[in-house]
């Protein structure tokens, strides 16, 4: 049997999907997994499409581990782009592939 894709599903939907295919879920980062409803799966093992026997356990995580994923920086970047519409990027000095401004 193939492992379904659970990443991106809410906890309750991931449980239903696993049960429908005869698999069990375990969430190492959620001891109260049976009560988890609206959190989203961010990682799973084995990967989607892997062949496993019926009644296998699929591990899912709801939080990224240390150094994984995340949204990155959301602070304003300095310097800000110039105002006044689109401008062409200037060529590097000594660039053999100069674009003419004609």
XYZ file of C-alpha atoms in Angstrom:
102
model
C 0.000 0.000 0.000
C 1.210 3.506 -0.782
C 1.618 6.227 1.833
C -0.705 9.185 1.154
C 0.544 12.777 1.151
C -0.296 14.210 4.560
C 1.842 17.370 4.545
C -0.415 20.422 4.372
C -3.443 18.644 5.854
C -5.001 19.573 9.182
C -4.565 16.972 11.923
C -8.134 15.697 11.706
C -7.926 15.348 7.914
C -4.569 13.563 8.144
C -6.058 11.055 10.614
C -9.047 10.410 8.338
C -6.806 9.970 5.296
C -4.540 7.512 7.130
C -7.480 5.524 8.518
C -9.049 5.311 5.055
C -5.890 3.647 3.735
C -5.452 1.307 6.731
C -2.513 3.164 8.291
C -1.913 4.600 11.759
C -0.505 8.020 12.640
C 1.929 8.942 15.380
C 3.003 12.510 16.191
C 6.244 12.568 18.228
C 5.929 16.325 18.854
C 2.301 16.100 20.086
C 1.629 13.843 23.096
C -2.019 14.987 22.869
C -2.247 14.046 19.174
C -5.716 12.501 19.553
C -7.004 15.972 20.594
C -5.101 17.938 17.927
C -7.558 19.207 15.305
C -6.613 22.328 13.355
C -2.806 22.256 13.279
C -1.191 21.497 9.921
C 1.201 18.641 9.169
C 4.585 20.074 8.102
C 6.579 16.841 7.739
C 5.924 13.114 7.456
C 7.848 9.838 7.391
C 7.789 7.693 5.310
C 7.480 10.017 2.357
C 4.307 10.092 0.212
C 4.178 7.272 -2.326
C 6.404 4.908 -0.322
C 5.245 1.278 -0.225
C 4.410 0.073 3.304
C 2.453 -2.886 4.705
C -1.118 -2.373 5.888
C -1.365 -1.259 9.569
C 2.001 0.559 9.357
C 2.665 3.662 11.445
C 3.233 6.960 9.655
C 4.989 9.658 11.679
C 3.823 13.259 11.258
C 5.116 16.507 12.763
C 3.285 19.782 13.284
C 6.285 21.982 14.096
C 9.496 22.475 12.181
C 12.561 21.206 14.004
C 15.590 23.328 14.862
C 16.963 24.893 11.669
C 14.151 23.639 9.406
C 11.602 25.542 7.372
C 10.190 28.704 8.814
C 9.320 31.867 7.010
C 12.631 33.668 7.139
C 13.175 37.352 7.770
C 10.261 39.726 7.424
C 12.017 42.948 8.352
C 12.258 45.734 5.768
C 15.376 45.506 3.657
C 17.651 48.515 3.483
C 18.353 50.232 1.119
C 14.856 50.397 -0.264
C 14.345 50.327 -4.035
C 14.353 53.737 -5.738
C 11.012 55.405 -6.348
C 9.757 56.349 -9.767
C 8.984 53.146 -11.647
C 11.047 50.498 -13.330
C 14.678 51.125 -14.139
C 17.149 49.026 -16.088
C 19.975 47.491 -14.117
C 23.303 49.061 -15.029
C 25.985 46.939 -16.657
C 29.013 45.904 -14.630
C 32.163 47.849 -15.547
C 34.221 45.821 -18.021
C 31.340 43.443 -18.798
C 32.009 41.808 -22.209
C 28.272 41.418 -22.791
C 27.199 45.053 -22.631
C 23.567 45.726 -23.465
C 23.152 48.777 -25.666
C 20.833 51.508 -24.408
C 19.510 52.240 -27.883
